[in-house]
Amino acid sequence: MRNIDFIKTQSQVIELLRFPLIVLVVFVHMLPFEQKELYPNLDANNVYNTITEIISHYLGRLPVPCFFLFSGYFFFYKITEWSTHIYTSQLKKRVKSLLKPYLCWNIIYVLVIYLKNVLFYSLGRGFDESYEELCTLSLYDIFVRLPINYPLWYLRDLIAMTILTPLFYYYFKYTKAIGLLASLIIYLSTFESGIPGLSTTAIFYFGLGAFLGQFKYNMLKFVIPYGKIASILAIIALGITTYYTASEANEYWLRVFLVFGIVSALFTGCLCTNYISLKNKLISLAPTVFFIYGLHMIYILGWFKGGLAKSFLGVSDYGKLLGYFIIPPLCIGLILILYKLMKRFLPQTLNFITGNR
């Protein structure tokens, strides 16, 4: 193993991965949640479905576990002994970095839906589906069950995990690796309680990060020696997952893929640190990630997708495939322009809605 500063390199790997991961999140929302059946042929529609399913529904599932892992790790890494003071101090920090942005982005979405529909109604247009759905929702639906800005379910679950951190601390203090194995088994079983905020994805991956942080493990000391074999296993699991698309076995194999896929993602990030210009560029984009995350589903991506459907690209499967790869960069590019404008003219507002990231 080459001589490296594991602490510094691990921090760089996590930072440079943030932007590629949020790009994958945008690709996730290019497709509906429902999976389409795939067939072993080169029909244009099947080629489109296969490529988009793999990216949006499989590779696109990697970001959320990664972000839970990072959050759990950094929450516990500097904690040597648990206390009420530490807990309340950490909660106060998360009110600023998690709760306030969570509420803000949901409120922003509600306001945008309302203002857009008021404007269109004044121009003689009818109300859209978003407004009609909003009128049927309770505050619980808007801020907890859904939430209205759907990608924020991750933030909702992260807030829940933060509240439950004393349980994670004492659970791993007494059960150690056995407790981690038990949570892995529950996660791989695909069991879900259905309680908002308590997904097994959040519990396992935040818990994995908590375990590694609590016992002061450096992730790269595992990732570097086992990264290649994990990548091979991830590719195999991805192939099996794709084979079982739109079947009951799909979710089981997908979760197996994600376990190996996260190791592979960290290994890839570690390799990227060897390319200085690439590393620096990705790290420089990391502060924009939360803004992209909160904003992309507030009509912007939907408008781009609507434009694709009405364009000449929307009439053929290969045209749609080309549009599938064009739209996310356009969407992200527009959001980056808005980010720079806010950073220049409304820096305090930007800091508030992004939790000072």
PDB file of C-alpha atoms in Angstrom, residues 2 4 31 67 79 200 245 259 267 275:
ATOM      1  CA  ARG A   2       1.480   3.335  -1.028  1.00  0.00           C
ATOM      2  CA  ILE A   4      -0.481   8.399   1.846  1.00  0.00           C
ATOM      3  CA  LEU A  31     -37.301   8.632 -15.125  1.00  0.00           C
ATOM      4  CA  PHE A  67     -24.402  10.647   1.793  1.00  0.00           C
ATOM      5  CA  ILE A  79     -16.739  12.157  19.624  1.00  0.00           C
ATOM      6  CA  THR A 200     -33.604   0.742   6.486  1.00  0.00           C
ATOM      7  CA  THR A 245     -35.464  -5.661 -13.516  1.00  0.00           C
ATOM      8  CA  VAL A 259     -23.035  -2.457  -0.652  1.00  0.00           C
ATOM      9  CA  PHE A 267     -12.137   3.441  -4.533  1.00  0.00           C
ATOM     10  CA  TYR A 275      -5.373  13.594 -11.117  1.00  0.00           C
TER      11      TYR A 275
END
